[in-house]
PDB file of C-alpha atoms in Angstrom:
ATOM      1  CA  UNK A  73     139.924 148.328  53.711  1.00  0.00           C
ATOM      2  CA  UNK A  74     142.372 145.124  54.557  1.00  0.00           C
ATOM      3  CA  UNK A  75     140.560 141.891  53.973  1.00  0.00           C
ATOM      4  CA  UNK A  76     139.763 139.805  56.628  1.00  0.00           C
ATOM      5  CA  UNK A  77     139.789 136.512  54.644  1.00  0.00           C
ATOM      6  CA  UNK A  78     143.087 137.462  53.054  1.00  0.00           C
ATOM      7  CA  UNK A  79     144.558 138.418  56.964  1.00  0.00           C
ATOM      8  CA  UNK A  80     142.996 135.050  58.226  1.00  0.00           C
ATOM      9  CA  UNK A  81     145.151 133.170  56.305  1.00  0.00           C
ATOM     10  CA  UNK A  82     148.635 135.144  57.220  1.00  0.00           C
ATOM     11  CA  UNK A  83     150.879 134.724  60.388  1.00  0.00           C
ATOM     12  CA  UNK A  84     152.677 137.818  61.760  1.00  0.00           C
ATOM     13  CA  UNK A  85     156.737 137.149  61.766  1.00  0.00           C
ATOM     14  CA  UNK A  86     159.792 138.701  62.735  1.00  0.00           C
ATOM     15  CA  UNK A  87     163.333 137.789  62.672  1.00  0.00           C
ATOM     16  CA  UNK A  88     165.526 137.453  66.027  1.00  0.00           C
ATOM     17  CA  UNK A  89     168.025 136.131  68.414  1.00  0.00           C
ATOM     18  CA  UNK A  90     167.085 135.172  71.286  1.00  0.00           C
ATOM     19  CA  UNK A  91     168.000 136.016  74.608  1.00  0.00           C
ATOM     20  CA  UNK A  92     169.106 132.950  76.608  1.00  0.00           C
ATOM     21  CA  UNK A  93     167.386 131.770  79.761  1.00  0.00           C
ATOM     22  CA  UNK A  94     170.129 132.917  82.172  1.00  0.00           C
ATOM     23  CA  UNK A  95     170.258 136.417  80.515  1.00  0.00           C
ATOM     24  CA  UNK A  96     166.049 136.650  80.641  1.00  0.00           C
ATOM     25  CA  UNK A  97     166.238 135.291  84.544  1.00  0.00           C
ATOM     26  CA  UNK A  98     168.509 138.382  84.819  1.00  0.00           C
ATOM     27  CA  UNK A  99     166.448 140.505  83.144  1.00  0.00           C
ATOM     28  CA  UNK A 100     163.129 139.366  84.766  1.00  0.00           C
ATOM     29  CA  UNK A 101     164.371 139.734  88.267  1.00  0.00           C
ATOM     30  CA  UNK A 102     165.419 143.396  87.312  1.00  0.00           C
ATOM     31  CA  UNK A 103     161.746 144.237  86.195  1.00  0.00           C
ATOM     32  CA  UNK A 104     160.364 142.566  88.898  1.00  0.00           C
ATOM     33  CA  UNK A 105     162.274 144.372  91.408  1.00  0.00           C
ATOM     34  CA  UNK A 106     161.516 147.993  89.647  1.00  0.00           C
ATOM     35  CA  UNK A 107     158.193 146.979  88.210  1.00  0.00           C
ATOM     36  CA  UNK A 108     156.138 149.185  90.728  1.00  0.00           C
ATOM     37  CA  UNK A 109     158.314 152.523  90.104  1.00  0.00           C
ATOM     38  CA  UNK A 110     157.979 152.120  86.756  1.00  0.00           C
ATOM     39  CA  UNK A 111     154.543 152.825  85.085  1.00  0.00           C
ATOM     40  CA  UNK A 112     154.101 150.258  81.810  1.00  0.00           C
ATOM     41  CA  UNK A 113     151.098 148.935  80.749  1.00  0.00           C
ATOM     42  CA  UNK A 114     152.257 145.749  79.376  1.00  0.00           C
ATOM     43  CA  UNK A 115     156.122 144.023  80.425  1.00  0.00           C
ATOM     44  CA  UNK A 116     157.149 141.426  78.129  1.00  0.00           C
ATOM     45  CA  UNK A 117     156.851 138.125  79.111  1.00  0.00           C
ATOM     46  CA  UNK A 118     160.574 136.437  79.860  1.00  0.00           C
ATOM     47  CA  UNK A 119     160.276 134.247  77.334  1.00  0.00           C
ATOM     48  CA  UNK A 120     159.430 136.424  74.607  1.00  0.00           C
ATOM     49  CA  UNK A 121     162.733 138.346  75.250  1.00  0.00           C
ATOM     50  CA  UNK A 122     164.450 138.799  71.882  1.00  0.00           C
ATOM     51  CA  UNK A 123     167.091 141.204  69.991  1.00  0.00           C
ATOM     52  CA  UNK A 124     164.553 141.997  66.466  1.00  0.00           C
ATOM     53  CA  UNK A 125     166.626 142.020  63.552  1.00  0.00           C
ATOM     54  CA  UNK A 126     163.677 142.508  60.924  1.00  0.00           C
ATOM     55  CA  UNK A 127     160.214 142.854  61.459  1.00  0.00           C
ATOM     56  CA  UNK A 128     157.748 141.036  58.586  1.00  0.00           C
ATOM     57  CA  UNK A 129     154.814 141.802  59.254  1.00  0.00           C
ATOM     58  CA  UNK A 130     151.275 139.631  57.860  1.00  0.00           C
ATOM     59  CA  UNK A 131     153.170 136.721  55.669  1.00  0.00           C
ATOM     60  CA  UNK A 132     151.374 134.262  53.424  1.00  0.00           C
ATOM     61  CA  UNK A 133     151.744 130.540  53.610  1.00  0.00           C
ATOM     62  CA  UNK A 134     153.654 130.968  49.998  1.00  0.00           C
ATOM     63  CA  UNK A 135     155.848 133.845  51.148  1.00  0.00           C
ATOM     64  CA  UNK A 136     157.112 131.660  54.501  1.00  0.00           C
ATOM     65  CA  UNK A 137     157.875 129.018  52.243  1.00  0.00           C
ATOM     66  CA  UNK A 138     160.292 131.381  50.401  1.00  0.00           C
ATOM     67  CA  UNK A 139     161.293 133.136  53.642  1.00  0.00           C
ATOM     68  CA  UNK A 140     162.462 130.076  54.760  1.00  0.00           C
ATOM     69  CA  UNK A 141     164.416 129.327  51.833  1.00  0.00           C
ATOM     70  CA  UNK A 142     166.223 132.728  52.182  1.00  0.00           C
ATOM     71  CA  UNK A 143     167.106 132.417  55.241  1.00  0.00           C
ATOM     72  CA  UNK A 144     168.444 129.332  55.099  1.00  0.00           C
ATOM     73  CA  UNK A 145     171.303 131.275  52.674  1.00  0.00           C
ATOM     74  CA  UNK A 146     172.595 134.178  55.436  1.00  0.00           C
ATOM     75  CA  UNK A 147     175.930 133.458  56.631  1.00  0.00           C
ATOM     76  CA  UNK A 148     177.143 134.737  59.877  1.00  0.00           C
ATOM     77  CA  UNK A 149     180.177 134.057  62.443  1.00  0.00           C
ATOM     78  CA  UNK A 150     178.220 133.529  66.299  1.00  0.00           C
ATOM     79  CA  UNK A 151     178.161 136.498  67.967  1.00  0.00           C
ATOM     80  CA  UNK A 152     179.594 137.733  71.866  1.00  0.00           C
ATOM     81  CA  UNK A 153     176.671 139.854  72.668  1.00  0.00           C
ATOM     82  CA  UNK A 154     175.592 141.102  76.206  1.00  0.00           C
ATOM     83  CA  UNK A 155     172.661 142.413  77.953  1.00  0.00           C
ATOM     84  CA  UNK A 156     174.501 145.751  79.861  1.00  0.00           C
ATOM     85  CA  UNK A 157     171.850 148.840  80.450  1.00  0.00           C
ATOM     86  CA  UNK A 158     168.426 150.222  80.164  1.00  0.00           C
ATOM     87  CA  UNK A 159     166.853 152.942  78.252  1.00  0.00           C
ATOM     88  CA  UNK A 160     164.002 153.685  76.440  1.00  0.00           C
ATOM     89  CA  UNK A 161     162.764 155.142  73.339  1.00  0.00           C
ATOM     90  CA  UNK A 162     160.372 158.273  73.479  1.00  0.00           C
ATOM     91  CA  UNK A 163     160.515 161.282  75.939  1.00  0.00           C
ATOM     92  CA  UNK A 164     161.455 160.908  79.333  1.00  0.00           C
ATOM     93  CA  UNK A 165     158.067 162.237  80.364  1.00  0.00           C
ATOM     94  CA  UNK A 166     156.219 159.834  78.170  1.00  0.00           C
ATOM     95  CA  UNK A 167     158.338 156.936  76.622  1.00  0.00           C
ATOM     96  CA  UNK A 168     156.769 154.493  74.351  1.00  0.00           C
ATOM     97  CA  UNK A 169     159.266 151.770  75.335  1.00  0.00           C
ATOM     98  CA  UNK A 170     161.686 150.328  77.744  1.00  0.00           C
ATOM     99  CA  UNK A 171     164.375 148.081  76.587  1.00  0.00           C
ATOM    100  CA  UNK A 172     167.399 146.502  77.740  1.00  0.00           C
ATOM    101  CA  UNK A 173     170.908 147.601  76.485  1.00  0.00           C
ATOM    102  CA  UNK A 174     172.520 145.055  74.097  1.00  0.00           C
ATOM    103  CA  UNK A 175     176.510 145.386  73.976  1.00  0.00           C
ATOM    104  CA  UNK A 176     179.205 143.408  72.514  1.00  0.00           C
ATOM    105  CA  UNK A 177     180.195 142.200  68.612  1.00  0.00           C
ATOM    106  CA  UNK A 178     177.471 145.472  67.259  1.00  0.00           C
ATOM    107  CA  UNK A 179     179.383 145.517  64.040  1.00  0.00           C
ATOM    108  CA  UNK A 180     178.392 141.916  63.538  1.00  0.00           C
ATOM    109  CA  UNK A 181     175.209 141.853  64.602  1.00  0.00           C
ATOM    110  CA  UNK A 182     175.113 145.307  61.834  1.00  0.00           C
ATOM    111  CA  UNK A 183     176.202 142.816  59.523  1.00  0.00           C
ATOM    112  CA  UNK A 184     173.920 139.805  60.212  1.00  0.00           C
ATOM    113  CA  UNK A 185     170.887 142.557  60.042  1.00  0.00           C
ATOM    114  CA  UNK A 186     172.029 143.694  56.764  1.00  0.00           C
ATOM    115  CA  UNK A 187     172.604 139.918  55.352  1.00  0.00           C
ATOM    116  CA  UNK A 188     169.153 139.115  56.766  1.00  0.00           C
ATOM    117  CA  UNK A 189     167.667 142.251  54.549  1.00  0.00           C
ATOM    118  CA  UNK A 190     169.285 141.160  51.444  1.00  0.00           C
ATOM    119  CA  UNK A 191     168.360 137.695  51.513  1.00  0.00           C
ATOM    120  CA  UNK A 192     164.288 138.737  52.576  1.00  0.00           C
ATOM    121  CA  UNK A 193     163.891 141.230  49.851  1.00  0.00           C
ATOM    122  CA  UNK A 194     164.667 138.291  47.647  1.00  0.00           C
ATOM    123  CA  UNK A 195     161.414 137.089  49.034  1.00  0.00           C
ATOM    124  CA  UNK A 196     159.716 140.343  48.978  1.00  0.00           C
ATOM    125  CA  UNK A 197     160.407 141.812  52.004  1.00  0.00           C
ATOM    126  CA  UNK A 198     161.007 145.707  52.975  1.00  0.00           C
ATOM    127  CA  UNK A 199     163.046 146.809  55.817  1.00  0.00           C
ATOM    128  CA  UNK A 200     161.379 149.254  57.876  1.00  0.00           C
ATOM    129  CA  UNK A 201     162.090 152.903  56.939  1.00  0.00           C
ATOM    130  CA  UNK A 202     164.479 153.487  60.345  1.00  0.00           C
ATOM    131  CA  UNK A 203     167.861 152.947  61.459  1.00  0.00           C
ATOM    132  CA  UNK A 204     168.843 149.440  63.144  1.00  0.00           C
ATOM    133  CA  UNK A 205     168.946 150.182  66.895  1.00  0.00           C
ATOM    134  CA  UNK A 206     169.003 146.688  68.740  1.00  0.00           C
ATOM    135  CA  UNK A 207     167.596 146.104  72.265  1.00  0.00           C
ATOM    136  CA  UNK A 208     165.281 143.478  74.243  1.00  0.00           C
ATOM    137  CA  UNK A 209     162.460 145.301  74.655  1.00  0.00           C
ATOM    138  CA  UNK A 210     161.225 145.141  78.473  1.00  0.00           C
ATOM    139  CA  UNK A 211     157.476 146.882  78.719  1.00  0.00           C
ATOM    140  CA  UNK A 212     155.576 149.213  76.443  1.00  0.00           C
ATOM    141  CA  UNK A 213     152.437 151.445  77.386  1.00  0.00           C
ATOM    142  CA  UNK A 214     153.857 154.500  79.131  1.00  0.00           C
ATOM    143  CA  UNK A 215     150.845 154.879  81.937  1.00  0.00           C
ATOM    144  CA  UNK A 216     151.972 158.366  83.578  1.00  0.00           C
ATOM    145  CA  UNK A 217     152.336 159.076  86.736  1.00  0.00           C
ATOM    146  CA  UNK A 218     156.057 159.883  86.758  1.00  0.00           C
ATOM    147  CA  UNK A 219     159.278 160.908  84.754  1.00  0.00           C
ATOM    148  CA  UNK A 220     161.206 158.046  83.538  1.00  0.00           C
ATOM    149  CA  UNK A 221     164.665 160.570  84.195  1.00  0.00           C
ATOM    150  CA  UNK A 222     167.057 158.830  86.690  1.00  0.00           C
ATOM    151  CA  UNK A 223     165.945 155.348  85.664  1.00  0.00           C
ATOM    152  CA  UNK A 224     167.294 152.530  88.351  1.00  0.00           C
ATOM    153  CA  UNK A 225     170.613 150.717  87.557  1.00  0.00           C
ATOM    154  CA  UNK A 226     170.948 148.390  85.163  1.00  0.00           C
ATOM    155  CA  UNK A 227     171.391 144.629  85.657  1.00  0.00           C
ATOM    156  CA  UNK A 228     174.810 143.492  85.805  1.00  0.00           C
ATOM    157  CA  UNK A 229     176.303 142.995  82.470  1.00  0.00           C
ATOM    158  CA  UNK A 230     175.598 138.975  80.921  1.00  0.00           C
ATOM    159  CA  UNK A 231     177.692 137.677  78.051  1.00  0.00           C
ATOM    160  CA  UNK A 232     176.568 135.126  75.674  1.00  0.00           C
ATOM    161  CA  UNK A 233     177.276 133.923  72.397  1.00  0.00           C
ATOM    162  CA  UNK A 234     174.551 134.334  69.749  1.00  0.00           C
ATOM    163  CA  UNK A 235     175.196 130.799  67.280  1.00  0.00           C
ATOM    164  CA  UNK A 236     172.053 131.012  65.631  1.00  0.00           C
ATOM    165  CA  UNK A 237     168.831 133.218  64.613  1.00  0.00           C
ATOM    166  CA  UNK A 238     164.937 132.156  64.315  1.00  0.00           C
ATOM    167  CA  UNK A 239     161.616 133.220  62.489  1.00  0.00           C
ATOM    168  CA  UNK A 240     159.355 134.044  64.813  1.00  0.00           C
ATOM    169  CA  UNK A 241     155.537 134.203  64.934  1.00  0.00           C
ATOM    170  CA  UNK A 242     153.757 136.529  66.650  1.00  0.00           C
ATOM    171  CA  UNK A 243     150.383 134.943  68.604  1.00  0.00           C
ATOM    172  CA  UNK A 244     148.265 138.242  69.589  1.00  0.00           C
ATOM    173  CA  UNK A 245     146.959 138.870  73.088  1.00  0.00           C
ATOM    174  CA  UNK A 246     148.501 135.528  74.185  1.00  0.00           C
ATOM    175  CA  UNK A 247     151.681 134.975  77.032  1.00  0.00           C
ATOM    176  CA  UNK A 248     154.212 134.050  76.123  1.00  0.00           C
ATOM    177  CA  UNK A 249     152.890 135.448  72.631  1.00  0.00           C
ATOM    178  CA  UNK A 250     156.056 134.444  70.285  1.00  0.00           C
ATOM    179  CA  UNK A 251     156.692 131.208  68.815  1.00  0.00           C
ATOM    180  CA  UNK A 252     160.208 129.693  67.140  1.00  0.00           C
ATOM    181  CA  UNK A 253     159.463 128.042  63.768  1.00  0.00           C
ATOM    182  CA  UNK A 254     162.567 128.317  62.024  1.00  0.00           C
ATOM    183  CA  UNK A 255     165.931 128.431  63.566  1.00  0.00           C
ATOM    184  CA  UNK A 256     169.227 129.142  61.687  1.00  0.00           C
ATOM    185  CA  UNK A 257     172.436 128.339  62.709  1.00  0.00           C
ATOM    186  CA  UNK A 258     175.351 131.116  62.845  1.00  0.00           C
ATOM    187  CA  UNK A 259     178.516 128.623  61.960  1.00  0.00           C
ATOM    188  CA  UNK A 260     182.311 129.537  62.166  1.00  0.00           C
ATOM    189  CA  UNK A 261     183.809 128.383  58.813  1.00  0.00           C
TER     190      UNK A 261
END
């Protein structure tokens, strides 16, 4: 059994990139418009939008001290990413999640995720035990009701450069429930 002491004294974090206002305005008025036809329990709040690039899980004080220090080391070129499609992950008849399509520099952003792992298991940190698939996740909670085959167009594809990367911690049951504290800048040489 997990402490609760021990978990008191932790904060939940994640690595990202977030999506820009103007891409999560996009992305908002899509759910908003399909919301009804499409039976989630819980759609992420706009603000919360974000590509993961490695979750962290329960982190002590100590630990984000040292997290922060390694991530201060990753090195990246900004990235051309866009926001172009919708899928989900799960079957059709009962998907688990429903994310937005993220396009553009993939080989970098394959990179930055596997600089990011390097430099956090220097801290301590494990990837998870799956392959890297990014997305913005848009709702989770599959209610029923009906198939989730033929889902409606995408929004229109959004550029934007990615030219930095933040720690994130995760505030449970609140919304907006993420918080930046730590952003990294992606620099060209």
């Amino acid at each position: 059994m997990k402490d609760p002491a021990k978990k008191a004294n932790t904060m939940r974090l994640f690595v990202a990139i977030p999506v820009p206002r103007p891409v999560a305005a996009e992305l908002e008025d899509w759910t908003l418009a399909h919301k009804d036809r499409l039976p989630f329990r819980k759609w992420t709040h706009p603000h919360d939008y974000h590509i993961t690039l490695q979750f962290l899980g329960d982190t002590t004080a100590a630990q984000h001290e040292e997290l922060q220090s390694s991530l201060k080391e990753v090195r990246s070129m900004p990235l051309s990413l866009a926001s172009n499609g919708i899928g989900i992950f799960g079957q059709p008849k009962a998907p688990r999640v429903l994310w937005g399509a993220v396009t553009g520099e993939l080989d970098g952003l394959s990179a930055l995720y596997g600089r990011i792992i390097a430099e956090t298991r220097k801290a301590g940190f494990e990837p998870e035990d799956r392959p890297y698939k990014p997305h913005i996740t848009l709702a989770r909670g599959f209610t029923g009701g009906s198939d989730m085959d033929g889902l409606p167009s995408a929004p229109a594809l959004r550029e934007w450069e990615a030219d930095h990367f933040v720690l994130m911690r995760t505030h449970m049951h609140a919304s907006p429930m993420y918080e930046t504290i730590g952003s990294f800048p992606l620099a060209r040489p």
